[in-house]
PDB file of C-alpha atoms in Angstrom:
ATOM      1  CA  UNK A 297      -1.741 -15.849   6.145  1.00  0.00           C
ATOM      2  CA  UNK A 298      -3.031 -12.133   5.648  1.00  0.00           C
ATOM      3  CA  UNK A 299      -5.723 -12.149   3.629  1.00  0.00           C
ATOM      4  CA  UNK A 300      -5.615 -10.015   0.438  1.00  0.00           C
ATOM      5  CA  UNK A 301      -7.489  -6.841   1.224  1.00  0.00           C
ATOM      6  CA  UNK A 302      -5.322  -6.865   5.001  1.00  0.00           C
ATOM      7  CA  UNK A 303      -2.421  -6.814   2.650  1.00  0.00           C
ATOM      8  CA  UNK A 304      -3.550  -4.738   0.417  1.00  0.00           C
ATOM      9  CA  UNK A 305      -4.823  -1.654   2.733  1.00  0.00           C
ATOM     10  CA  UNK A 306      -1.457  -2.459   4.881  1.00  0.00           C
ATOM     11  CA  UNK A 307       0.804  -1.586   1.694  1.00  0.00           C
ATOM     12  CA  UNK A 308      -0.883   1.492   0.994  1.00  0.00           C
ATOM     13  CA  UNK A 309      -0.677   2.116   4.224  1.00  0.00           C
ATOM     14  CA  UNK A 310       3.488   1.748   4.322  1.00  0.00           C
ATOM     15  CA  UNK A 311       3.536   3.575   1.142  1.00  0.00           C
ATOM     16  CA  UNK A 312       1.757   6.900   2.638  1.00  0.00           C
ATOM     17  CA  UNK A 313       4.223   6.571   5.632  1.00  0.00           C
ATOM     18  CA  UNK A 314       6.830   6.243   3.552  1.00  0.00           C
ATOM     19  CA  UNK A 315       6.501   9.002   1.645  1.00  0.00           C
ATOM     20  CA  UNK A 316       5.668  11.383   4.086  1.00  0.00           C
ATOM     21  CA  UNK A 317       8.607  14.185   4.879  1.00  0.00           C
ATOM     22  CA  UNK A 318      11.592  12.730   7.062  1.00  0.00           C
ATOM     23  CA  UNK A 319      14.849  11.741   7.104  1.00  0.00           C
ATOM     24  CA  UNK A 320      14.343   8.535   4.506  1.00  0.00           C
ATOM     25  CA  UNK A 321      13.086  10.803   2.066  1.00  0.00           C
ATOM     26  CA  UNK A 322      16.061  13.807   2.438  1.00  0.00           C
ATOM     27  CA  UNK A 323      18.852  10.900   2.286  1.00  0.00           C
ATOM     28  CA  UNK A 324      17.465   9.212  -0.390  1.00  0.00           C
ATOM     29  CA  UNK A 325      17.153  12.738  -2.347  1.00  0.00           C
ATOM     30  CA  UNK A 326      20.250  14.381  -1.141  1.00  0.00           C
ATOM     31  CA  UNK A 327      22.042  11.284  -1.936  1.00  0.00           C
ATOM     32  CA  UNK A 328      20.518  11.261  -5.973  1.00  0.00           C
ATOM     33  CA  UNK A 329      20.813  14.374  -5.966  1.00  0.00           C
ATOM     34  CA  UNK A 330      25.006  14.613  -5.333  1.00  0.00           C
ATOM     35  CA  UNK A 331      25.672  10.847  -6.273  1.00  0.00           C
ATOM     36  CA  UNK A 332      23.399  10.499  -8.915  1.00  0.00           C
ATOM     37  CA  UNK A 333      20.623   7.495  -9.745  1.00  0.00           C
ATOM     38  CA  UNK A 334      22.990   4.714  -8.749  1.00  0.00           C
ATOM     39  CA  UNK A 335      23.752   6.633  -4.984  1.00  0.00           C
ATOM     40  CA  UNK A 336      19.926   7.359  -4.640  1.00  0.00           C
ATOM     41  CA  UNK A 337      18.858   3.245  -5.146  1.00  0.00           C
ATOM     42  CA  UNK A 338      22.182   2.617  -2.886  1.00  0.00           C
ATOM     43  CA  UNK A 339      20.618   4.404   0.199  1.00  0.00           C
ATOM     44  CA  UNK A 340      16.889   2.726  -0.674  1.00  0.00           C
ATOM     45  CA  UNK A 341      18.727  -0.234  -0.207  1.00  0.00           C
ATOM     46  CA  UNK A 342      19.707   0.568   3.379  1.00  0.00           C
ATOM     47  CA  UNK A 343      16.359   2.118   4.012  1.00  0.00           C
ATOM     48  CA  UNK A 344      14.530  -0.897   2.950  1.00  0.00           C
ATOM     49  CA  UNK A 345      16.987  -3.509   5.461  1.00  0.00           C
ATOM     50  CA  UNK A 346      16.157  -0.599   8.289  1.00  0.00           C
ATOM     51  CA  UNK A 347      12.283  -1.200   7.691  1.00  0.00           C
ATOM     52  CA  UNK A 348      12.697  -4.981   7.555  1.00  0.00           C
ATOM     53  CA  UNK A 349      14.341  -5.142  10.544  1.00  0.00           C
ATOM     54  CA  UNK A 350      12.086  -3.221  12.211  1.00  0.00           C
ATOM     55  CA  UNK A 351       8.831  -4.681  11.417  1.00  0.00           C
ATOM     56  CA  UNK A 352      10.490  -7.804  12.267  1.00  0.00           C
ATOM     57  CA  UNK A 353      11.317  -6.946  15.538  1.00  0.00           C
ATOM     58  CA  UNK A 354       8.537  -5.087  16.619  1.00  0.00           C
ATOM     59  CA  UNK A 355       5.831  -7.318  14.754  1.00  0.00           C
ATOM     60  CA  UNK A 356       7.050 -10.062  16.708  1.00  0.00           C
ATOM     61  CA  UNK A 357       6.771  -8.544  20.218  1.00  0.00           C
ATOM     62  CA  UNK A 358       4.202  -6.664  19.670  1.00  0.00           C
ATOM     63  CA  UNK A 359       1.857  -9.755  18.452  1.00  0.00           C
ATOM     64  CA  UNK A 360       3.272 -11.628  21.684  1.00  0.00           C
ATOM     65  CA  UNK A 361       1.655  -8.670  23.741  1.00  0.00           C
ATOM     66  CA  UNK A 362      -2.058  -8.537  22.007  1.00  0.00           C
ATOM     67  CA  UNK A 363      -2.229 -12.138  22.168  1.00  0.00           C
ATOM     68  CA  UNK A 364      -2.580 -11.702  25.949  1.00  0.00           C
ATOM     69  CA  UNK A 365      -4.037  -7.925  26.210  1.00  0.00           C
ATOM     70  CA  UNK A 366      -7.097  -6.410  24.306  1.00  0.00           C
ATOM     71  CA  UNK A 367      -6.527  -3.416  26.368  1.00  0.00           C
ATOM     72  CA  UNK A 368      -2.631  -3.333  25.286  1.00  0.00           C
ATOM     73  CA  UNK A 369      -4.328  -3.873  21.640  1.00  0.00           C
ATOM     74  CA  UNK A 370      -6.686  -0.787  21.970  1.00  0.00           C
ATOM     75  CA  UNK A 371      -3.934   1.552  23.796  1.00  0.00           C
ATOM     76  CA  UNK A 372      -1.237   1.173  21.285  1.00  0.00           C
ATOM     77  CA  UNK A 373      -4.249   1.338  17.774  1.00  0.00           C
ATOM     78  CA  UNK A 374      -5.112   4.719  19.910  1.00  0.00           C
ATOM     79  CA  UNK A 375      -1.740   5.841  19.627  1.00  0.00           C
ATOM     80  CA  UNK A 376      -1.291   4.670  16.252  1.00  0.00           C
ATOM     81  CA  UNK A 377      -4.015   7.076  15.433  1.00  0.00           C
ATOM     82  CA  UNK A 378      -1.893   9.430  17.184  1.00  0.00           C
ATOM     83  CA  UNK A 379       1.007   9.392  15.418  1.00  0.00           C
ATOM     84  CA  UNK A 380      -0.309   9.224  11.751  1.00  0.00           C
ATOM     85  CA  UNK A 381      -1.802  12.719  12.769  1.00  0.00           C
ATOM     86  CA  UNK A 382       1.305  14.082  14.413  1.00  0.00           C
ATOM     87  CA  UNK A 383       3.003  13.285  11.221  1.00  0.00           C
ATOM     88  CA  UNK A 384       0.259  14.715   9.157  1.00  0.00           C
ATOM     89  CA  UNK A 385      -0.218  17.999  10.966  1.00  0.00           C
ATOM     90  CA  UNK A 386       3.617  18.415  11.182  1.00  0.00           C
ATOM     91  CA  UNK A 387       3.691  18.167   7.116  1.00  0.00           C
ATOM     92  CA  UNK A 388       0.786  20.618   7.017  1.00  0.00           C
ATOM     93  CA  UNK A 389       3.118  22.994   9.061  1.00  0.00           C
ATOM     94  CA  UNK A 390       5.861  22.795   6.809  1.00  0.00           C
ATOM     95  CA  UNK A 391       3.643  23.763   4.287  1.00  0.00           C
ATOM     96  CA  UNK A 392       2.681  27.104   6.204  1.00  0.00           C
ATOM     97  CA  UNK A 393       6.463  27.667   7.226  1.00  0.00           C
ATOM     98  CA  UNK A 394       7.601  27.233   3.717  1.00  0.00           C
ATOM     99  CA  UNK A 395      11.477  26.261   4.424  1.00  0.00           C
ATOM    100  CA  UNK A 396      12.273  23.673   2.156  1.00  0.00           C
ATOM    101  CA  UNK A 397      16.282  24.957   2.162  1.00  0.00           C
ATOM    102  CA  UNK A 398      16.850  21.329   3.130  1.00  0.00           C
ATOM    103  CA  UNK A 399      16.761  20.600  -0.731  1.00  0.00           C
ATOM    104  CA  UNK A 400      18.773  22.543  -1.947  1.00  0.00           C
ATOM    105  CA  UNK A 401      21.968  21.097  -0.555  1.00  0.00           C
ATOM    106  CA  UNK A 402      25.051  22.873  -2.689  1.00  0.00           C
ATOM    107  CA  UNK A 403      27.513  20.732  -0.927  1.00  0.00           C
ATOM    108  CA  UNK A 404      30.063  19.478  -3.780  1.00  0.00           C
ATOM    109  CA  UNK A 405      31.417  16.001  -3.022  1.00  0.00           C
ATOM    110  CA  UNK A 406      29.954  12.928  -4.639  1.00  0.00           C
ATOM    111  CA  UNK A 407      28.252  10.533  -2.751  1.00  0.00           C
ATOM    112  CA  UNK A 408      29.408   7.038  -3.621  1.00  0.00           C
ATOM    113  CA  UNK A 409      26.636   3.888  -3.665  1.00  0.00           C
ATOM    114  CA  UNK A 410      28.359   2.583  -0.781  1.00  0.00           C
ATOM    115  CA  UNK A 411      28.728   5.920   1.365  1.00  0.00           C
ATOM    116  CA  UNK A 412      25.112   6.220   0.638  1.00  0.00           C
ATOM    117  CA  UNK A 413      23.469   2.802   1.438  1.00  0.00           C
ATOM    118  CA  UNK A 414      25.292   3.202   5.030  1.00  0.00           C
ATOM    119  CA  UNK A 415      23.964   7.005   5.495  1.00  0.00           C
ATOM    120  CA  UNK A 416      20.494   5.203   4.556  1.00  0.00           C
ATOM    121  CA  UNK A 417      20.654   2.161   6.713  1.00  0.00           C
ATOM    122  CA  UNK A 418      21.861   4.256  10.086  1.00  0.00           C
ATOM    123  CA  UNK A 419      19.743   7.035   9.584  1.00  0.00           C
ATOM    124  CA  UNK A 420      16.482   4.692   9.342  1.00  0.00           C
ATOM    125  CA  UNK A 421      17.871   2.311  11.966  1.00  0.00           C
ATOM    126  CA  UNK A 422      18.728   4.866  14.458  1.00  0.00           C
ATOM    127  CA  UNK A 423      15.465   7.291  13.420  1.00  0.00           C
ATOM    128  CA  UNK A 424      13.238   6.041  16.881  1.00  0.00           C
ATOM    129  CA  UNK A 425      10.261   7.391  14.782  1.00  0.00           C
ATOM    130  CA  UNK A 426      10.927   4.351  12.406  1.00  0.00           C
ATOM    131  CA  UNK A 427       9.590   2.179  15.579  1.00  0.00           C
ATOM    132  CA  UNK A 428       6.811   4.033  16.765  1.00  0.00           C
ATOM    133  CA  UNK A 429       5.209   4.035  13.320  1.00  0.00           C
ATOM    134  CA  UNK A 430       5.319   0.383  13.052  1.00  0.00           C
ATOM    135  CA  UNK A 431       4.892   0.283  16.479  1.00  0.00           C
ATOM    136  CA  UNK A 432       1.424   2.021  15.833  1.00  0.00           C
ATOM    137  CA  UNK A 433       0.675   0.427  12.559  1.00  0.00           C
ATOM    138  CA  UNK A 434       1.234  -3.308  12.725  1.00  0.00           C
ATOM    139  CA  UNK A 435      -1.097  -4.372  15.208  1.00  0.00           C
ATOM    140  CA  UNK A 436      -4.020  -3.015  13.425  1.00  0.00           C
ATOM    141  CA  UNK A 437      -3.247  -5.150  10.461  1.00  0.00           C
ATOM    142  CA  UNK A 438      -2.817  -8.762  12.862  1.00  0.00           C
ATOM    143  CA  UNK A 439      -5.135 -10.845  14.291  1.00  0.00           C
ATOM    144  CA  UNK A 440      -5.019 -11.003  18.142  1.00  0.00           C
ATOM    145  CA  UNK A 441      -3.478 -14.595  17.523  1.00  0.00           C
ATOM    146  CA  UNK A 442      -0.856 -14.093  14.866  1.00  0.00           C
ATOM    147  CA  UNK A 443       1.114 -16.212  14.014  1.00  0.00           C
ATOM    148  CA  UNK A 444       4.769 -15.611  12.935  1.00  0.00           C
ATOM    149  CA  UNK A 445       4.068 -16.105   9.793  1.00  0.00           C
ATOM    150  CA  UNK A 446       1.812 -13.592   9.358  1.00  0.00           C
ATOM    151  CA  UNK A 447       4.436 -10.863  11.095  1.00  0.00           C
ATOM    152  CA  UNK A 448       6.782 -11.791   8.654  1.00  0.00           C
ATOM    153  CA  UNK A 449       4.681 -11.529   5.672  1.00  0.00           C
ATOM    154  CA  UNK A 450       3.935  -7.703   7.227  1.00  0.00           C
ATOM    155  CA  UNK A 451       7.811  -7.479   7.016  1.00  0.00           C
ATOM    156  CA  UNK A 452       8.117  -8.627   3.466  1.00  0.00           C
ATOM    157  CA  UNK A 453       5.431  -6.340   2.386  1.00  0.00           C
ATOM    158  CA  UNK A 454       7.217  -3.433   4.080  1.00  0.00           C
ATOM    159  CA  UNK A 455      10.282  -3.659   2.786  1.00  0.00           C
ATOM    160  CA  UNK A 456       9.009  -4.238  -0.605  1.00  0.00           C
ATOM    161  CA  UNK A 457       7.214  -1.048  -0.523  1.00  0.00           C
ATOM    162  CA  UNK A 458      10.382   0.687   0.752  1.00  0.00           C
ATOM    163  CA  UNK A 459      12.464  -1.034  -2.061  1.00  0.00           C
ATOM    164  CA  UNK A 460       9.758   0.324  -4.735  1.00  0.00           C
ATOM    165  CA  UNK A 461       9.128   3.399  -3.375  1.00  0.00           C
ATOM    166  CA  UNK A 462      13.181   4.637  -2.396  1.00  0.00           C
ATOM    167  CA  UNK A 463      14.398   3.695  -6.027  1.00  0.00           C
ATOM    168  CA  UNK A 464      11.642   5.536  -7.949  1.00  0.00           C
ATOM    169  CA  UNK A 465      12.360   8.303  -6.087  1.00  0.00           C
ATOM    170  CA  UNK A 466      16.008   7.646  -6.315  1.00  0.00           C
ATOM    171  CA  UNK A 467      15.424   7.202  -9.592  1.00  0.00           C
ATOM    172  CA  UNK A 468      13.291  10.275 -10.657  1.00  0.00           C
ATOM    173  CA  UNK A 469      15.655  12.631  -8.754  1.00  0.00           C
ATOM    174  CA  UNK A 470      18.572  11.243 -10.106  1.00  0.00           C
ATOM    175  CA  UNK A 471      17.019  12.158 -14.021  1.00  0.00           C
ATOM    176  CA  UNK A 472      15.082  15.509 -13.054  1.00  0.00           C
ATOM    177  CA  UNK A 473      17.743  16.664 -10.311  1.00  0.00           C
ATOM    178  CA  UNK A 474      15.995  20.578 -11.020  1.00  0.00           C
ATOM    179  CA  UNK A 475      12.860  19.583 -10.424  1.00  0.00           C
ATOM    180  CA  UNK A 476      12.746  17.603  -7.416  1.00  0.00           C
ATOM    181  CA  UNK A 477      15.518  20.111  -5.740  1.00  0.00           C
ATOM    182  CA  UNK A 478      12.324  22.822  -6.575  1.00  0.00           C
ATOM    183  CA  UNK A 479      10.773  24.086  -3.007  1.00  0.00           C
ATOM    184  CA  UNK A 480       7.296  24.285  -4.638  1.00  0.00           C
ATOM    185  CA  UNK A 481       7.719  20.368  -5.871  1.00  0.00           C
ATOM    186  CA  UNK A 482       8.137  19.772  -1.656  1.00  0.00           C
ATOM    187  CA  UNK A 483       5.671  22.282  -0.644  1.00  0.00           C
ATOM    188  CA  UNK A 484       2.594  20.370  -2.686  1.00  0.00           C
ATOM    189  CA  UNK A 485       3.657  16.552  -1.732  1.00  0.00           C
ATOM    190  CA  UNK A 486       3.809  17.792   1.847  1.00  0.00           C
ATOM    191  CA  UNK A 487       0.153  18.966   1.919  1.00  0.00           C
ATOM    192  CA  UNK A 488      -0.844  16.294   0.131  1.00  0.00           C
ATOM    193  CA  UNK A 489       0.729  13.664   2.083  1.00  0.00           C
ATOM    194  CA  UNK A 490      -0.773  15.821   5.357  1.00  0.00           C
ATOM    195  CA  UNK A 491      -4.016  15.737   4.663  1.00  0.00           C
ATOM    196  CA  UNK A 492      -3.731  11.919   3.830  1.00  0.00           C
ATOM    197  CA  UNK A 493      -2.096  11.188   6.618  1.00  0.00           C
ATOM    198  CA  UNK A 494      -4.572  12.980   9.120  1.00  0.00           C
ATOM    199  CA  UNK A 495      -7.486  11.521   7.016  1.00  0.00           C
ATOM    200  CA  UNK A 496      -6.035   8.043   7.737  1.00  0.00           C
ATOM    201  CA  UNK A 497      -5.048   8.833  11.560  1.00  0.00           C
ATOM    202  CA  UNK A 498      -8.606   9.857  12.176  1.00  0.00           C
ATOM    203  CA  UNK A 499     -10.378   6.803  10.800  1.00  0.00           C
ATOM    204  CA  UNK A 500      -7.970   4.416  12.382  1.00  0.00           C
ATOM    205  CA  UNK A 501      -8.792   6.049  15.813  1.00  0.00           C
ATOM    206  CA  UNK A 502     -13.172   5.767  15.514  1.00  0.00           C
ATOM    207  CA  UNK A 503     -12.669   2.077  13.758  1.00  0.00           C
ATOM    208  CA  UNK A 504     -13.736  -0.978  16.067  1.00  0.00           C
TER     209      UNK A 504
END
């Protein structure tokens, strides 16, 4: 099994991920934001089976390929690196753009639970950027013999951060519908979550 610090650091490492800007985070918001609370958990729902299918099948082959290739392991924790600073920088030049029209959506209908846990499953399922960050981040949380255990317990522990972290968002922006819809609100998580994210991407690329 994953020991507790492995789990640990790889949770915190899901949660920064998943609160970074994207398309998770604008359906789960637009989707409080028209549907209310109940629409905003709905779509966290279908976010959360996105990420555990995901991790499922990507853990899987990916452990198959490590097992067999330290160079394959090195390659893809390089581009893992990669990636979490591509998605850093790119928050950092939101920040500088400042265009956060995005959330303030004045489209009218009401987004029922149902509409919104389909908009949430498709648009992580079909997001390819879903794969490549698990892609990148798994295989610097397993062993070079996993075991499938182990790459399911990554998958539980994903999808239980995107269950927690989807429906307290869902769940603030559905009771403070102002205030998250506020540009300044997106402006500070994004260069928070930026600098984070680079900060991470950096040490995960000069680790052993």
């Amino acid at each position: 099994m994953i020991s507790g610090a492995t789990a640990f650091s790889f949770v915190l490492v899901c949660l920064l991920g998943a609160m970074a800007p994207g398309p998770d985070f604008l359906v789960v918001t637009r989707s409080a934001i028209l549907g209310g609370r109940k629409a905003g958990i709905a779509a966290g729902a279908g976010i959360a089976i996105g990420v555990f299918v995901w991790v499922v099948a990507i853990a899987l082959g990916v452990a198959a390929i490590l097992t067999v290739s330290a160079i394959a392991f090195t390659v893809v924790k390089l581009v893992g690196a990669a990636y979490l600073i591509f998605l850093g920088v790119k928050a950092w030049l939101a920040v500088r753009r400042g265009d956060y029209s995005e959330l303030k959506d004045k489209v009218t209908p009401v987004v029922s639970p149902k509409e919104a846990f389909r908009q949430g499953l498709f648009t992580n399922l079909l997001n390819p950027k879903v794969a490549v960050f698990f892609l990148a981040l798994i295989p610097q949380f397993l062993p070079h013999s996993a075991s499938t255990a182990q790459t399911l317990q990554l998958a539980v522990l994903a999808t239980t951060v995107a269950v927690v972290w989807t429906f307290t968002l869902a769940t603030l922006v559905g009771s403070l519908r102002r205030f998250f819809g506020s540009g300044r609100v997106r402006r500070a998580m994004d260069a928070v979550m930026g600098t984070f994210l680079v900060g991470l991407g950096i040490k995960v690329a000069v680790q052993n």
